[in-house]
C-alpha cells in the first residue's frame, strides 16, 4: 500500500473460488496414465517470480512494466504501474484458475481501503469489522475512552482464578474469541493497540476478571477511535525505511521478562510493528533494549530484502533507540557483547558491523 501510494500504482483485488480444494497435498500421490497419453507440467505458467523474502509475494516484469501479486489464502492483491499489463495478467489468471475479478480494492480481509489518487494517499481502517465485533461480544453500547490500557497497569497471573468459585465467575466469558478478534485488528491496521492486546493475550488459558476488564477497556478505546487506521501518502522526497525500537525493563511481574516493541515506516507510513514479551530475563535496561533492538534489526533486514525483491534500492536504514547505553553497544568489544546477547545475535551483529565499516 505504501508503494502504491508513493508511485501511484494500480491496486486491484481478485478472489480464488474453492481455494481450499486446490491446496498442496500433504502426501505423495501416484497415478498411472493410459497409453499414448502425455501430461506436461509447467512450473511457471505466467512467468511470475517468487520473492525471496516472502513466499506469498510474486513479481512479473515486462520491459518497464511490472505486476506485484500478494496472496493470503484465497485473496489476491495485485499492484502494477501498467493498467494494460495488469488486465492481461488478470485474464491469464482467470484462464488457469476459477477467480472473481473485484477490480479496484475497497475491502479486503476485514480492512476498508480508501484512496484518493489525485492527492496521493491510501487509508486502511476497520470500522465495519469492529462494529461487527462490538455486536458479537455485546459491547455496542460501551462508553468510549481515550487510552487502550489503564496507565501503569501490570497484568499478572495472580489475577487468574485460583479456586473453583472464581473459575465459575469467568466460565462463560468468551475471552479467547474476544482477544482473537482484537489480535486481527492489531495486525491489520491498529498498531496503537499492540501493547494492550499482547498483554491480555498472555492469559488465554486462565483469564480472570481483571484481565477481562482490560479487554473491555480496549473495546472502549476502539469505540472512540473507529476511524483510526494507517495512512500512506505520496511525498516529494521519500525518506526511505526508518525504524523505532523500545523495551521496558522487567515489566512482567511473574517472570520479570521485559517487553520488546518496534515499528517501521516507509516514507512516513507505518508498515510493520510488534509488541512481544522477550524470551529470556534481561539483567539490565541496556540488555532489554539491546534485545529489542536486535529483533528490530532482523525485521529491518527482512523488509530491505523484500523491497529489493520488488526492485527498489534503499539507502541505509536508521533504527532509533532511546537508550544511550544500548546505542553504544555495537562499538564495544566482543567480550562485552557476549555478556548480553546470544551467539546467534552476536554473529548477526558482527555481519552488520562489518557492512557498516
Tab-separated table of C-alpha atoms in Angstrom, residues 16-353:
chain	number	residue	atom	x	y	z
A	16	UNK	CA	-9.991	-17.543	-5.886
A	17	UNK	CA	-13.016	-19.844	-5.719
A	18	UNK	CA	-12.712	-23.158	-3.865
A	19	UNK	CA	-9.118	-22.373	-2.941
A	20	UNK	CA	-9.214	-24.887	-0.108
A	21	UNK	CA	-9.932	-27.662	-2.596
A	22	UNK	CA	-6.764	-26.850	-4.517
A	23	UNK	CA	-4.229	-26.784	-1.694
A	24	UNK	CA	-0.880	-28.597	-1.756
A	25	UNK	CA	-1.233	-32.276	-0.780
A	26	UNK	CA	0.305	-33.482	2.462
A	27	UNK	CA	1.252	-36.847	0.985
A	28	UNK	CA	2.647	-38.183	-2.276
A	29	UNK	CA	0.071	-39.392	-4.810
A	30	UNK	CA	0.993	-41.857	-7.553
A	31	UNK	CA	-1.018	-42.297	-10.732
A	32	UNK	CA	-0.831	-44.461	-13.841
A	33	UNK	CA	-1.589	-42.814	-17.174
A	34	UNK	CA	-3.406	-44.522	-20.046
A	35	UNK	CA	-1.263	-45.444	-23.037
A	36	UNK	CA	-0.427	-42.694	-25.536
A	37	UNK	CA	-1.456	-40.009	-23.009
A	38	UNK	CA	1.192	-37.439	-22.090
A	39	UNK	CA	0.984	-34.772	-19.408
A	40	UNK	CA	3.341	-31.817	-19.316
A	41	UNK	CA	3.743	-29.799	-16.138
A	42	UNK	CA	4.686	-26.163	-16.437
A	43	UNK	CA	6.358	-24.860	-13.313
A	44	UNK	CA	5.738	-21.208	-14.046
A	45	UNK	CA	2.853	-20.797	-16.464
A	46	UNK	CA	2.646	-16.992	-16.278
A	47	UNK	CA	6.351	-16.355	-15.612
A	48	UNK	CA	5.903	-14.897	-12.124
A	49	UNK	CA	8.992	-14.883	-9.916
A	50	UNK	CA	8.571	-15.674	-6.232
A	51	UNK	CA	10.068	-13.111	-3.863
A	52	UNK	CA	12.969	-14.473	-1.839
A	53	UNK	CA	11.798	-12.714	1.325
A	54	UNK	CA	8.148	-13.796	1.208
A	55	UNK	CA	6.794	-16.941	-0.420
A	56	UNK	CA	3.357	-15.332	-0.821
A	57	UNK	CA	4.611	-12.411	-2.931
A	58	UNK	CA	5.173	-12.820	-6.683
A	59	UNK	CA	6.664	-10.459	-9.248
A	60	UNK	CA	6.119	-10.262	-13.006
A	61	UNK	CA	8.067	-7.779	-15.113
A	62	UNK	CA	7.978	-6.906	-18.799
A	63	UNK	CA	10.287	-4.163	-20.047
A	64	UNK	CA	9.469	-1.154	-17.821
A	65	UNK	CA	6.154	-2.536	-16.554
A	66	UNK	CA	5.647	-4.809	-13.568
A	67	UNK	CA	2.934	-6.542	-11.545
A	68	UNK	CA	3.164	-7.472	-7.861
A	69	UNK	CA	0.877	-10.221	-6.604
A	70	UNK	CA	0.332	-10.856	-2.875
A	71	UNK	CA	-1.614	-13.915	-1.709
A	72	UNK	CA	-3.469	-14.605	1.522
A	73	UNK	CA	-5.301	-17.974	1.287
A	74	UNK	CA	-7.893	-17.221	-1.449
A	75	UNK	CA	-7.460	-13.436	-1.626
A	76	UNK	CA	-5.113	-11.825	-4.162
A	77	UNK	CA	-3.963	-8.215	-4.199
A	78	UNK	CA	-2.282	-7.008	-7.389
A	79	UNK	CA	-0.326	-3.798	-7.847
A	80	UNK	CA	1.072	-2.539	-11.139
A	81	UNK	CA	2.409	0.527	-12.902
A	82	UNK	CA	0.584	-0.527	-16.085
A	83	UNK	CA	-3.185	-0.999	-16.270
A	84	UNK	CA	-2.799	-2.728	-19.623
A	85	UNK	CA	-0.356	-5.316	-18.296
A	86	UNK	CA	-2.419	-5.791	-15.144
A	87	UNK	CA	-5.536	-6.515	-17.206
A	88	UNK	CA	-3.612	-9.006	-19.318
A	89	UNK	CA	-2.298	-10.816	-16.230
A	90	UNK	CA	-5.736	-10.998	-14.637
A	91	UNK	CA	-7.234	-12.515	-17.777
A	92	UNK	CA	-4.451	-15.086	-17.868
A	93	UNK	CA	-5.007	-15.964	-14.222
A	94	UNK	CA	-8.714	-16.466	-14.835
A	95	UNK	CA	-7.948	-18.985	-17.578
A	96	UNK	CA	-5.833	-21.041	-15.160
A	97	UNK	CA	-7.993	-20.724	-12.014
A	98	UNK	CA	-11.626	-20.039	-11.238
A	99	UNK	CA	-11.373	-16.470	-9.974
A	100	UNK	CA	-13.556	-13.414	-9.431
A	101	UNK	CA	-12.158	-10.054	-10.518
A	102	UNK	CA	-13.113	-7.479	-7.868
A	103	UNK	CA	-11.239	-4.724	-9.750
A	104	UNK	CA	-10.014	-1.786	-7.622
A	105	UNK	CA	-9.575	-2.755	-3.998
A	106	UNK	CA	-12.049	-1.355	-1.475
A	107	UNK	CA	-12.488	-4.077	1.162
A	108	UNK	CA	-10.133	-6.939	1.916
A	109	UNK	CA	-9.773	-9.284	4.912
A	110	UNK	CA	-11.857	-7.069	7.162
A	111	UNK	CA	-10.000	-3.928	6.098
A	112	UNK	CA	-11.534	-0.909	4.398
A	113	UNK	CA	-9.264	0.694	1.801
A	114	UNK	CA	-9.933	4.321	0.845
A	115	UNK	CA	-7.897	6.089	-1.806
A	116	UNK	CA	-7.503	9.484	-3.422
A	117	UNK	CA	-5.151	9.144	-6.387
A	118	UNK	CA	-5.110	12.865	-7.173
A	119	UNK	CA	-3.985	13.791	-3.656
A	120	UNK	CA	-1.809	10.668	-3.456
A	121	UNK	CA	-2.991	8.923	-0.288
A	122	UNK	CA	-4.287	5.499	0.738
A	123	UNK	CA	-6.004	4.854	4.054
A	124	UNK	CA	-6.599	1.457	5.712
A	125	UNK	CA	-9.105	1.184	8.563
A	126	UNK	CA	-11.535	-1.376	10.002
A	127	UNK	CA	-14.755	0.364	11.123
A	128	UNK	CA	-17.128	-2.277	9.736
A	129	UNK	CA	-15.101	-5.148	11.193
A	130	UNK	CA	-15.021	-3.509	14.625
A	131	UNK	CA	-18.750	-2.710	14.626
A	132	UNK	CA	-19.438	-6.383	13.916
A	133	UNK	CA	-17.254	-7.384	16.877
A	134	UNK	CA	-18.978	-4.877	19.153
A	135	UNK	CA	-22.291	-6.534	18.312
A	136	UNK	CA	-20.927	-10.072	18.631
A	137	UNK	CA	-19.480	-9.525	22.116
A	138	UNK	CA	-22.322	-7.313	23.418
A	139	UNK	CA	-20.216	-4.162	23.586
A	140	UNK	CA	-22.126	-1.993	21.114
A	141	UNK	CA	-23.207	0.352	23.914
A	142	UNK	CA	-19.853	0.620	25.679
A	143	UNK	CA	-18.629	4.119	26.511
A	144	UNK	CA	-15.559	5.380	24.577
A	145	UNK	CA	-12.299	6.004	26.426
A	146	UNK	CA	-9.097	7.780	25.408
A	147	UNK	CA	-6.471	5.072	26.003
A	148	UNK	CA	-6.420	1.320	25.283
A	149	UNK	CA	-4.920	0.436	28.676
A	150	UNK	CA	-5.049	1.895	32.150
A	151	UNK	CA	-1.832	3.854	32.761
A	152	UNK	CA	0.570	1.931	34.975
A	153	UNK	CA	-1.486	-1.288	34.899
A	154	UNK	CA	0.563	-4.510	35.030
A	155	UNK	CA	-1.463	-7.662	34.488
A	156	UNK	CA	-0.323	-10.797	36.288
A	157	UNK	CA	-1.082	-14.496	36.631
A	158	UNK	CA	-2.004	-13.632	40.210
A	159	UNK	CA	-5.181	-12.125	38.723
A	160	UNK	CA	-6.137	-15.519	37.269
A	161	UNK	CA	-8.739	-17.709	39.082
A	162	UNK	CA	-7.207	-19.999	41.690
A	163	UNK	CA	-10.392	-21.613	43.017
A	164	UNK	CA	-13.482	-23.340	41.640
A	165	UNK	CA	-15.660	-20.417	42.658
A	166	UNK	CA	-13.527	-17.859	40.826
A	167	UNK	CA	-13.356	-20.094	37.750
A	168	UNK	CA	-17.144	-20.282	37.643
A	169	UNK	CA	-17.329	-16.475	37.516
A	170	UNK	CA	-15.416	-16.327	34.248
A	171	UNK	CA	-16.511	-19.667	32.806
A	172	UNK	CA	-18.945	-18.179	30.276
A	173	UNK	CA	-16.804	-15.182	29.267
A	174	UNK	CA	-15.728	-15.505	25.577
A	175	UNK	CA	-12.196	-14.393	26.433
A	176	UNK	CA	-10.284	-16.303	23.752
A	177	UNK	CA	-12.654	-15.338	20.925
A	178	UNK	CA	-12.681	-11.700	22.010
A	179	UNK	CA	-8.900	-11.403	22.252
A	180	UNK	CA	-8.529	-13.254	18.945
A	181	UNK	CA	-10.733	-10.638	17.262
A	182	UNK	CA	-8.615	-7.873	18.768
A	183	UNK	CA	-5.443	-9.559	17.535
A	184	UNK	CA	-6.703	-9.473	13.941
A	185	UNK	CA	-7.425	-5.750	14.230
A	186	UNK	CA	-3.976	-5.248	15.762
A	187	UNK	CA	-2.040	-6.980	12.967
A	188	UNK	CA	-4.059	-5.404	10.142
A	189	UNK	CA	-4.353	-1.703	10.826
A	190	UNK	CA	-4.152	-0.852	14.534
A	191	UNK	CA	-0.585	-0.712	15.845
A	192	UNK	CA	-1.851	1.586	18.608
A	193	UNK	CA	-3.382	-1.378	20.472
A	194	UNK	CA	-0.393	-3.736	20.072
A	195	UNK	CA	0.912	-3.464	23.630
A	196	UNK	CA	-2.514	-3.720	25.234
A	197	UNK	CA	-3.568	-6.713	23.130
A	198	UNK	CA	-0.273	-8.560	23.616
A	199	UNK	CA	-0.689	-8.023	27.372
A	200	UNK	CA	-4.174	-9.559	27.613
A	201	UNK	CA	-3.244	-12.340	25.166
A	202	UNK	CA	-0.833	-13.805	27.732
A	203	UNK	CA	-3.725	-15.096	29.845
A	204	UNK	CA	-5.733	-17.045	27.275
A	205	UNK	CA	-5.598	-20.320	29.214
A	206	UNK	CA	-6.806	-18.973	32.548
A	207	UNK	CA	-8.201	-15.421	32.348
A	208	UNK	CA	-9.555	-13.612	35.369
A	209	UNK	CA	-11.985	-10.750	35.844
A	210	UNK	CA	-9.121	-8.234	35.932
A	211	UNK	CA	-7.917	-9.498	32.554
A	212	UNK	CA	-11.468	-9.334	31.164
A	213	UNK	CA	-11.813	-5.757	32.388
A	214	UNK	CA	-8.623	-4.883	30.480
A	215	UNK	CA	-10.052	-6.496	27.329
A	216	UNK	CA	-13.254	-4.471	27.629
A	217	UNK	CA	-11.187	-1.292	28.009
A	218	UNK	CA	-9.533	-1.984	24.643
A	219	UNK	CA	-13.003	-2.237	23.083
A	220	UNK	CA	-13.997	1.042	24.731
A	221	UNK	CA	-10.915	2.659	23.216
A	222	UNK	CA	-11.742	1.237	19.786
A	223	UNK	CA	-15.322	2.508	20.112
A	224	UNK	CA	-13.995	6.070	20.252
A	225	UNK	CA	-11.412	5.549	17.508
A	226	UNK	CA	-13.349	3.583	14.884
A	227	UNK	CA	-11.926	5.601	12.025
A	228	UNK	CA	-8.301	5.347	13.131
A	229	UNK	CA	-6.030	3.437	10.770
A	230	UNK	CA	-2.941	3.542	8.607
A	231	UNK	CA	-2.355	6.347	6.102
A	232	UNK	CA	0.175	6.219	3.268
A	233	UNK	CA	0.863	9.414	1.337
A	234	UNK	CA	2.900	10.340	-1.716
A	235	UNK	CA	5.851	12.535	-0.738
A	236	UNK	CA	8.163	14.659	-2.849
A	237	UNK	CA	11.293	13.459	-1.059
A	238	UNK	CA	10.970	9.800	0.002
A	239	UNK	CA	12.554	9.226	3.404
A	240	UNK	CA	13.077	5.502	2.861
A	241	UNK	CA	12.841	2.898	5.608
A	242	UNK	CA	13.057	4.062	9.225
A	243	UNK	CA	12.661	2.042	12.416
A	244	UNK	CA	11.933	2.714	16.084
A	245	UNK	CA	12.782	0.291	18.899
A	246	UNK	CA	11.938	0.289	22.613
A	247	UNK	CA	11.599	-2.012	25.633
A	248	UNK	CA	10.527	-1.865	29.241
A	249	UNK	CA	12.699	-3.368	31.988
A	250	UNK	CA	11.376	-6.469	33.734
A	251	UNK	CA	7.783	-5.480	33.100
A	252	UNK	CA	6.265	-8.926	33.696
A	253	UNK	CA	5.503	-9.249	37.418
A	254	UNK	CA	5.565	-13.042	37.295
A	255	UNK	CA	8.631	-13.843	35.136
A	256	UNK	CA	10.397	-10.429	35.238
A	257	UNK	CA	10.845	-10.659	31.484
A	258	UNK	CA	10.770	-7.426	29.506
A	259	UNK	CA	8.567	-6.498	26.555
A	260	UNK	CA	10.075	-5.501	23.209
A	261	UNK	CA	8.411	-3.219	20.714
A	262	UNK	CA	9.319	-1.819	17.325
A	263	UNK	CA	7.737	-0.210	14.309
A	264	UNK	CA	8.974	0.640	10.824
A	265	UNK	CA	7.871	3.354	8.455
A	266	UNK	CA	8.332	3.614	4.701
A	267	UNK	CA	8.229	7.223	3.510
A	268	UNK	CA	6.398	8.145	6.708
A	269	UNK	CA	3.743	5.399	6.615
A	270	UNK	CA	3.829	2.594	9.194
A	271	UNK	CA	4.283	-0.809	7.521
A	272	UNK	CA	5.486	-3.126	10.305
A	273	UNK	CA	5.101	-3.260	14.103
A	274	UNK	CA	5.099	-5.630	17.049
A	275	UNK	CA	4.917	-5.784	20.834
A	276	UNK	CA	6.115	-9.042	22.349
A	277	UNK	CA	7.495	-10.376	25.620
A	278	UNK	CA	11.174	-11.276	25.452
A	279	UNK	CA	12.129	-14.951	25.719
A	280	UNK	CA	14.698	-14.509	28.497
A	281	UNK	CA	15.198	-12.285	31.528
A	282	UNK	CA	17.305	-9.194	30.866
A	283	UNK	CA	19.755	-8.304	33.651
A	284	UNK	CA	19.673	-4.591	32.897
A	285	UNK	CA	17.721	-1.993	30.943
A	286	UNK	CA	20.602	-1.896	28.442
A	287	UNK	CA	20.282	-5.624	27.829
A	288	UNK	CA	16.490	-5.383	27.466
A	289	UNK	CA	16.813	-2.518	24.990
A	290	UNK	CA	19.530	-4.334	23.037
A	291	UNK	CA	17.409	-7.480	22.767
A	292	UNK	CA	14.585	-5.326	21.388
A	293	UNK	CA	16.994	-3.602	19.011
A	294	UNK	CA	18.240	-6.990	17.823
A	295	UNK	CA	14.707	-8.044	16.848
A	296	UNK	CA	14.168	-4.704	15.133
A	297	UNK	CA	17.407	-5.177	13.211
A	298	UNK	CA	16.297	-8.595	11.981
A	299	UNK	CA	12.979	-7.117	10.838
A	300	UNK	CA	14.805	-4.308	9.040
A	301	UNK	CA	16.920	-6.843	7.164
A	302	UNK	CA	13.802	-8.742	6.083
A	303	UNK	CA	11.996	-5.586	4.960
A	304	UNK	CA	15.021	-4.456	2.986
A	305	UNK	CA	15.271	-7.861	1.305
A	306	UNK	CA	11.585	-7.734	0.377
A	307	UNK	CA	11.873	-4.223	-1.065
A	308	UNK	CA	14.956	-5.306	-3.002
A	309	UNK	CA	12.972	-8.249	-4.432
A	310	UNK	CA	10.383	-5.711	-5.578
A	311	UNK	CA	13.065	-3.754	-7.398
A	312	UNK	CA	13.661	-0.844	-5.036
A	313	UNK	CA	17.067	0.323	-3.900
A	314	UNK	CA	17.328	1.726	-0.389
A	315	UNK	CA	19.883	3.815	1.420
A	316	UNK	CA	20.968	2.814	4.933
A	317	UNK	CA	18.129	2.169	7.359
A	318	UNK	CA	18.183	4.080	10.642
A	319	UNK	CA	16.680	2.480	13.758
A	320	UNK	CA	16.062	4.917	16.610
A	321	UNK	CA	16.520	3.838	20.227
A	322	UNK	CA	16.057	5.986	23.358
A	323	UNK	CA	18.703	4.240	25.493
A	324	UNK	CA	22.169	5.772	25.158
A	325	UNK	CA	23.977	2.758	26.633
A	326	UNK	CA	22.336	0.489	24.064
A	327	UNK	CA	23.314	2.690	21.128
A	328	UNK	CA	26.962	2.413	22.225
A	329	UNK	CA	26.922	-1.409	22.438
A	330	UNK	CA	27.637	-2.055	18.707
A	331	UNK	CA	31.010	-0.325	19.050
A	332	UNK	CA	32.137	-2.120	22.209
A	333	UNK	CA	34.474	-5.087	22.315
A	334	UNK	CA	33.054	-8.525	21.533
A	335	UNK	CA	33.686	-9.707	25.149
A	336	UNK	CA	31.094	-7.207	26.326
A	337	UNK	CA	28.656	-8.361	23.660
A	338	UNK	CA	28.884	-11.985	24.781
A	339	UNK	CA	27.619	-10.944	28.207
A	340	UNK	CA	24.318	-9.598	26.895
A	341	UNK	CA	23.450	-11.385	23.643
A	342	UNK	CA	23.176	-14.929	22.339
A	343	UNK	CA	25.801	-16.414	19.970
A	344	UNK	CA	23.397	-16.067	17.026
A	345	UNK	CA	22.712	-12.424	17.835
A	346	UNK	CA	26.441	-11.795	18.185
A	347	UNK	CA	27.045	-13.394	14.777
A	348	UNK	CA	24.322	-11.236	13.241
A	349	UNK	CA	25.796	-8.162	14.909
A	350	UNK	CA	29.281	-8.931	13.542
A	351	UNK	CA	27.938	-9.170	9.984
A	352	UNK	CA	26.073	-5.886	10.236
A	353	UNK	CA	29.054	-4.085	11.841
